[in-house]
Coordinates of C-alpha atoms and ligand atoms in Angstrom, one line a residue:
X1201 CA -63.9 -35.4 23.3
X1202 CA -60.7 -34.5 21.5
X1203 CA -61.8 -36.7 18.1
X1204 CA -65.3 -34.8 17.7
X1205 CA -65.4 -32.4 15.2
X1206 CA -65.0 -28.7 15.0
X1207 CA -68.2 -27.2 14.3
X1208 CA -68.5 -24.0 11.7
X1209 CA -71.2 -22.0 10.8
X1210 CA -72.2 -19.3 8.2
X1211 CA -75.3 -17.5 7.0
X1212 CA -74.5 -19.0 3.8
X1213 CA -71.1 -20.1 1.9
X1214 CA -68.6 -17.6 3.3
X1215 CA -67.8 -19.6 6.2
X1216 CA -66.2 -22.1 3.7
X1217 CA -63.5 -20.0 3.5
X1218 CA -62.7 -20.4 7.6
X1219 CA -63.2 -24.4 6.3
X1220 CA -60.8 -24.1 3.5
X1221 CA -58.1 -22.5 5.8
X1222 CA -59.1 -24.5 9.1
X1223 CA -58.0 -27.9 6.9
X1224 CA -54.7 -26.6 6.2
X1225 CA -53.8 -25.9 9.9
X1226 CA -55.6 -28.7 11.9
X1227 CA -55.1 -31.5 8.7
X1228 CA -56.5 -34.3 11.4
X1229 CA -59.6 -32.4 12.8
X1230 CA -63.3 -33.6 11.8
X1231 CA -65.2 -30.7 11.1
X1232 CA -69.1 -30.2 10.9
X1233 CA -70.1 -27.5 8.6
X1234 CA -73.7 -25.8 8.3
X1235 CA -74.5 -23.2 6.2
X1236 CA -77.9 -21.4 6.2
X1237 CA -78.4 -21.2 2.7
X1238 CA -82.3 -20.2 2.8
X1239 CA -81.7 -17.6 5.0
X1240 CA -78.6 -15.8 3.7
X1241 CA -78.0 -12.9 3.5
X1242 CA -77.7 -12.1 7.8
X1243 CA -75.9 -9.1 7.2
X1244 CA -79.8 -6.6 6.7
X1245 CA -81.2 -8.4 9.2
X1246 CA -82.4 -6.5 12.5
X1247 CA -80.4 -7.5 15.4
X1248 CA -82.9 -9.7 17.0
X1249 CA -83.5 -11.8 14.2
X1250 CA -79.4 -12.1 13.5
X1251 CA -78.8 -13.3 17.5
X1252 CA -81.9 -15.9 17.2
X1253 CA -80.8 -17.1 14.0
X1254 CA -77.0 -17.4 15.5
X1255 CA -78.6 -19.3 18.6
X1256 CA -79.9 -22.0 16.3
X1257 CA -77.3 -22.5 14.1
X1258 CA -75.2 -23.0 17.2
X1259 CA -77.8 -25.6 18.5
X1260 CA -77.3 -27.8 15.4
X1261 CA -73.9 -28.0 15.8
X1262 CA -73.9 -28.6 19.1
X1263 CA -76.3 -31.8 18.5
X1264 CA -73.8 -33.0 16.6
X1265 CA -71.5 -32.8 19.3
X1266 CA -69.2 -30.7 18.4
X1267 CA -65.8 -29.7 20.8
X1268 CA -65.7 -26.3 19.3
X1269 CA -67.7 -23.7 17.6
X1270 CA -66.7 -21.3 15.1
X1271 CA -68.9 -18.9 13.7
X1272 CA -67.4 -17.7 10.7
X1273 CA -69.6 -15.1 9.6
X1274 CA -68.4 -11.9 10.6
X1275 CA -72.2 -10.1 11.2
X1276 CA -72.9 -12.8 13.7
X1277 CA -69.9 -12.6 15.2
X1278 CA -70.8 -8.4 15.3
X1279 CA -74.6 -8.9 16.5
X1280 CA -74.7 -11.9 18.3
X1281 CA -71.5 -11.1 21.0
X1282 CA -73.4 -13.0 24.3
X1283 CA -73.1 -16.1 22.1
X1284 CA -69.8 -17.3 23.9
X1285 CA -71.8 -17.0 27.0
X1286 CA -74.2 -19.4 26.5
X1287 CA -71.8 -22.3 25.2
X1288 CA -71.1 -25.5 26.7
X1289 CA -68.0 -25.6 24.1
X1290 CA -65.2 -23.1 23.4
X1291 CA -66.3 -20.3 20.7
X1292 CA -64.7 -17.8 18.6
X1293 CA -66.2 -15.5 16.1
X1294 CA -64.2 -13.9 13.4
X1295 CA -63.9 -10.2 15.0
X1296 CA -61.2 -10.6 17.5
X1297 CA -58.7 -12.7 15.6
X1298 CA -58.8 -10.6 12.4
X1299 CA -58.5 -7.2 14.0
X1300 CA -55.2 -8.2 15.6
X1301 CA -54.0 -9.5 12.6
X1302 CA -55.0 -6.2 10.8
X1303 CA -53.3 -4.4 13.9
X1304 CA -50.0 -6.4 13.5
X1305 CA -49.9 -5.5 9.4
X1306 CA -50.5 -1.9 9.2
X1307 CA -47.5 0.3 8.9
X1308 CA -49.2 3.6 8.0
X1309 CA -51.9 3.4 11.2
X1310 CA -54.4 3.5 8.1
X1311 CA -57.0 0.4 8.8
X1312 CA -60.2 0.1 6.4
X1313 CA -63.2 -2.4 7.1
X1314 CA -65.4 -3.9 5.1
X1315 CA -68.4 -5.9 6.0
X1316 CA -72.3 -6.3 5.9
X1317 CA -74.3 -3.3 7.1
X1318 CA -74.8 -5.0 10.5
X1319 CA -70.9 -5.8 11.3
X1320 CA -70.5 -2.0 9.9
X1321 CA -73.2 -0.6 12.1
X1322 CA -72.1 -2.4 15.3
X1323 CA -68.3 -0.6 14.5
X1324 CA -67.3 -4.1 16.2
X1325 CA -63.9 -4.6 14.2
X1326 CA -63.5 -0.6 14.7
X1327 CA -64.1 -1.2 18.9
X1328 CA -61.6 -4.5 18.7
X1329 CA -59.0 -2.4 16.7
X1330 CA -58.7 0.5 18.7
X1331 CA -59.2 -1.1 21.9
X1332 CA -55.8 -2.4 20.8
X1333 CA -54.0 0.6 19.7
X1334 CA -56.3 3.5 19.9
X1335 CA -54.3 5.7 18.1
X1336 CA -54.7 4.2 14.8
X1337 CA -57.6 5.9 12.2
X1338 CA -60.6 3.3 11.3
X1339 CA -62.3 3.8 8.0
X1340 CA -65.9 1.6 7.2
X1341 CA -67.6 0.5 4.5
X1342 CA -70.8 -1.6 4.0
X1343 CA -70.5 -3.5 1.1
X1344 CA -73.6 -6.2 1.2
X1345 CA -73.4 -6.3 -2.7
X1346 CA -70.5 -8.3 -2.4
X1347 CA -72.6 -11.1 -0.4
X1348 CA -74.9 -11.2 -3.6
X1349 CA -72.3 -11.7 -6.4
X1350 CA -70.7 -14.0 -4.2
X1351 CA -73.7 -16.3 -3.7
X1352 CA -74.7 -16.2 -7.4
X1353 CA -71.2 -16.6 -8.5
X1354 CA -70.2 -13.2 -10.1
X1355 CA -66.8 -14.0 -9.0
X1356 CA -64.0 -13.4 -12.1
X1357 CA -61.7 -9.8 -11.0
X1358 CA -62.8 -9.6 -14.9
X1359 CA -66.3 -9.3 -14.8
X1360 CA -66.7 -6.0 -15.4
X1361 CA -69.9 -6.2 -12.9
X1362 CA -67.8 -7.1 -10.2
X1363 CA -65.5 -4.7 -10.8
X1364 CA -68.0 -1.4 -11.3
X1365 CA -69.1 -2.8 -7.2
X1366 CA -65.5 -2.9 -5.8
X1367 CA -64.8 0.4 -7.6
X1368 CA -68.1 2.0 -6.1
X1369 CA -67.3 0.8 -2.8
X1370 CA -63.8 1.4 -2.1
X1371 CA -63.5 4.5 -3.8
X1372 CA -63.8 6.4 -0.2
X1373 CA -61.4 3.9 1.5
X1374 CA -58.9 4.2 -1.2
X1375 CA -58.6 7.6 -0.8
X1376 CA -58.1 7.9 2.7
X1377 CA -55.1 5.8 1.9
X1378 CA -55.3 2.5 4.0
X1379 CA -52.6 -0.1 3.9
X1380 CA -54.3 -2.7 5.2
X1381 CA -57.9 -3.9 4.7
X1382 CA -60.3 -5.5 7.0
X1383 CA -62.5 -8.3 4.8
X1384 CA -65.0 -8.3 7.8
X1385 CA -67.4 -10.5 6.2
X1386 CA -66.3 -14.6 5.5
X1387 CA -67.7 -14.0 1.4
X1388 CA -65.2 -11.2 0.6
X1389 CA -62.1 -13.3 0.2
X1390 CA -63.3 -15.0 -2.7
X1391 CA -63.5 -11.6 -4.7
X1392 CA -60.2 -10.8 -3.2
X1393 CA -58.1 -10.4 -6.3
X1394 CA -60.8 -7.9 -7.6
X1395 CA -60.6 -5.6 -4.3
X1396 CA -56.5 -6.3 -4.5
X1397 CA -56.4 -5.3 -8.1
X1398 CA -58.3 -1.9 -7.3
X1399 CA -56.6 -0.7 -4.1
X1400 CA -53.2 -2.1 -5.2
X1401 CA -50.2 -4.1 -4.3
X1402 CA -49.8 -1.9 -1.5
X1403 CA -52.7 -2.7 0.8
X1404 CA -52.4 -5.9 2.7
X1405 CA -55.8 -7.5 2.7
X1406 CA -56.6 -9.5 5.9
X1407 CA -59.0 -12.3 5.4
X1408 CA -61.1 -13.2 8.6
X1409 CA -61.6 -16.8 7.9
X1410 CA -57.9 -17.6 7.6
X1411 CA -57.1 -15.9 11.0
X1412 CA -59.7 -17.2 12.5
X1413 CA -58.7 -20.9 11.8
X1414 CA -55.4 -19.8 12.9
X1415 CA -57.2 -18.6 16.0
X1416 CA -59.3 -21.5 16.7
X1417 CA -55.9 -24.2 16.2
X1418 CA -54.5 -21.8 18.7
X1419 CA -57.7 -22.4 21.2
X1420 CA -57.5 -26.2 20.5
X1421 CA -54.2 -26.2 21.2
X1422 CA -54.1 -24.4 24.6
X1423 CA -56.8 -26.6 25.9
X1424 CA -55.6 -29.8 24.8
X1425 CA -58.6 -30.8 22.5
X1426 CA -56.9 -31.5 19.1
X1427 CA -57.3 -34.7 17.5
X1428 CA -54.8 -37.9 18.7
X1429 CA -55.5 -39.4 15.6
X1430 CA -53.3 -38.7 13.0
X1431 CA -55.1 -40.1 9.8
X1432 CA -56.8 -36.6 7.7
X1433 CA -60.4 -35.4 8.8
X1434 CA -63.4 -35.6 7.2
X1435 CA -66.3 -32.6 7.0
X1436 CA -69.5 -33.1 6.7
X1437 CA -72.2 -30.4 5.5
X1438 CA -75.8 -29.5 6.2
X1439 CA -77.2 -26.8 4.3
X1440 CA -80.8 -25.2 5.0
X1441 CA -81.7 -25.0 1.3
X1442 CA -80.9 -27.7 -2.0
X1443 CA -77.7 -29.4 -1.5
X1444 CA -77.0 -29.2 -5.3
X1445 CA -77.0 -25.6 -5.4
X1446 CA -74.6 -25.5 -2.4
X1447 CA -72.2 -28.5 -4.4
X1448 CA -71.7 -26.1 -7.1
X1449 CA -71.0 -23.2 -5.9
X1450 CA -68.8 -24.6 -3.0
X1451 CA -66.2 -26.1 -4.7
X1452 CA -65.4 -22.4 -5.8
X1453 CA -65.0 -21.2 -2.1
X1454 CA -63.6 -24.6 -1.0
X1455 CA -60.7 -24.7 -4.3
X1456 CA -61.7 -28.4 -5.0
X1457 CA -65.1 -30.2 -5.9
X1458 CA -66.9 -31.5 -2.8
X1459 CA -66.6 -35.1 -2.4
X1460 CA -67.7 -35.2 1.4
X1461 CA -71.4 -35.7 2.4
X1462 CA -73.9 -32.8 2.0
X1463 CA -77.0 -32.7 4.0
X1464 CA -80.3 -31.0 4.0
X1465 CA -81.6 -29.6 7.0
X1466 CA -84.6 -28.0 8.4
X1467 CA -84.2 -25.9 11.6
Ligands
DGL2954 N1 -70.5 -14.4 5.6 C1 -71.3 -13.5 6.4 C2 -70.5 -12.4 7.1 O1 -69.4 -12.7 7.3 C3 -72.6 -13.1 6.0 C4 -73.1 -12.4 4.9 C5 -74.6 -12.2 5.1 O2 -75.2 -13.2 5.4 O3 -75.0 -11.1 4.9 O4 -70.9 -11.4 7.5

């Protein structure tokens, strides 16, 4: 069991971020990586539709036979909470994790969230935060433009495009002062540096795929399911729609072109 892969999953290419920060901490581990690339975006979707999408993603992986599941897409891990439940593996979404990481950081009690308008309108990050410390102040923002000039690579802090979106969106959250900011949805790290340049030096940005790989090293760890073999893991991908697209664009998420194998699925 301990040498099958980790299995990760996304509406689309934000979970690569979670990848990208899940091969820095586990260096050994095999990971399986699906991406739902003709169904993104999740985050408009009704409920229903987000949980029965989730519930197939997770099938894939596990018929790949995966030891873990991570779903790195912070809507699904919003929506779709009685996921863990139905599991035969271990399971994290990106919720938990990243609200205690925003809980450790803030010095001013001042937490802002930004996500997709389902992980906004579930107020899951907002519950998980001030189930922890309820006297801190929660500020939310849907920002589902972000998952659009992410997936069609508007991506420079000096496009002036993406800058006019960050400005309109975290106008509100700037002013209400935050320190530390929630990037509730596994896209928003890549246009980090835009949503750092606007708020500042000051605000500590707290990406959800890093703490979730943190998390999920943490879970493999405790139960004894890391990889004995020492030599470094592979990933493999399956994408929903072209695999060329999803080369291209992936290697921007990932840092580095992708030389592992790409698949095209159907589910
Ligand atoms: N990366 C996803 C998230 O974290 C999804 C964006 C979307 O599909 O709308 O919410």
């Amino acid at each position: 069991m301990s040498d099958n892969a980790i299995g990760i999953f996304d509406s689309g290419l934000g979970g690569l971020t979670a990848v990208k920060e899940l091969v820095k901490v586990l260096p050994h581990e095999n990971i399986v990586y699906f991406g739902d690339t003709a169904r993104v975006p999740y985050g408009n979707r009704s409920k229903r539709t987000i949980i029965r999408y989730a519930e197939q993603d997770a099938s894939f992986l596990l018929s790949k036979g995966v030891k873990m599941i991570i779903a790195a897409c912070g809507t699904v891990s919003s929506v779709a909470t009685g996921l863990c439940d139905t599991l035969p593996v271990p399971f994290t979404g990106v919720v938990n994790p990243t609200a205690a990481a925003a809980v450790r950081a803030t010095k001013n009690g001042i937490i802002g969230v930004i996500g997709t308008s389902a992980t906004v309108n579930s107020e899951s990050y907002k519950k998980a935060i001030l189930a922890q410390d309820e006297r801190l102040s929660v500020y939310q923002q849907k920002c589902p433009l972000f998952v659009s000039l992410v997936e069609n690579g508007f991506l420079s802090e000096e496009d002036p495009i993406v800058q006019l979106v960050v400005e309109r969106y975290l106008r509100q959250l700037k002013e209400k002062k935050i320190d530390t900011l929630i990037l509730g949805c596994t896209h928003f790290p890549i246009i980090a540096q835009a949503i750092q340049n606007y708020l500042g030096d000051n605000v500590t940005l707290i990406d959800s795929g890093r703490e979730t790989a943190l998390y999920a090293a943490d879970v493999l760890t405790q139960k004894k399911l890391l990889n004995k073999n020492d030599s470094h893991g592979n990933c493999t991908y399956y994408v929903s729609d072209t695999v060329d697209d999803f080369k291209r664009t992936a290697q921007i998420f990932l840092g580095q072109a992708v030389i592992d194998d790409v698949y095209h699925i159907t589910l």
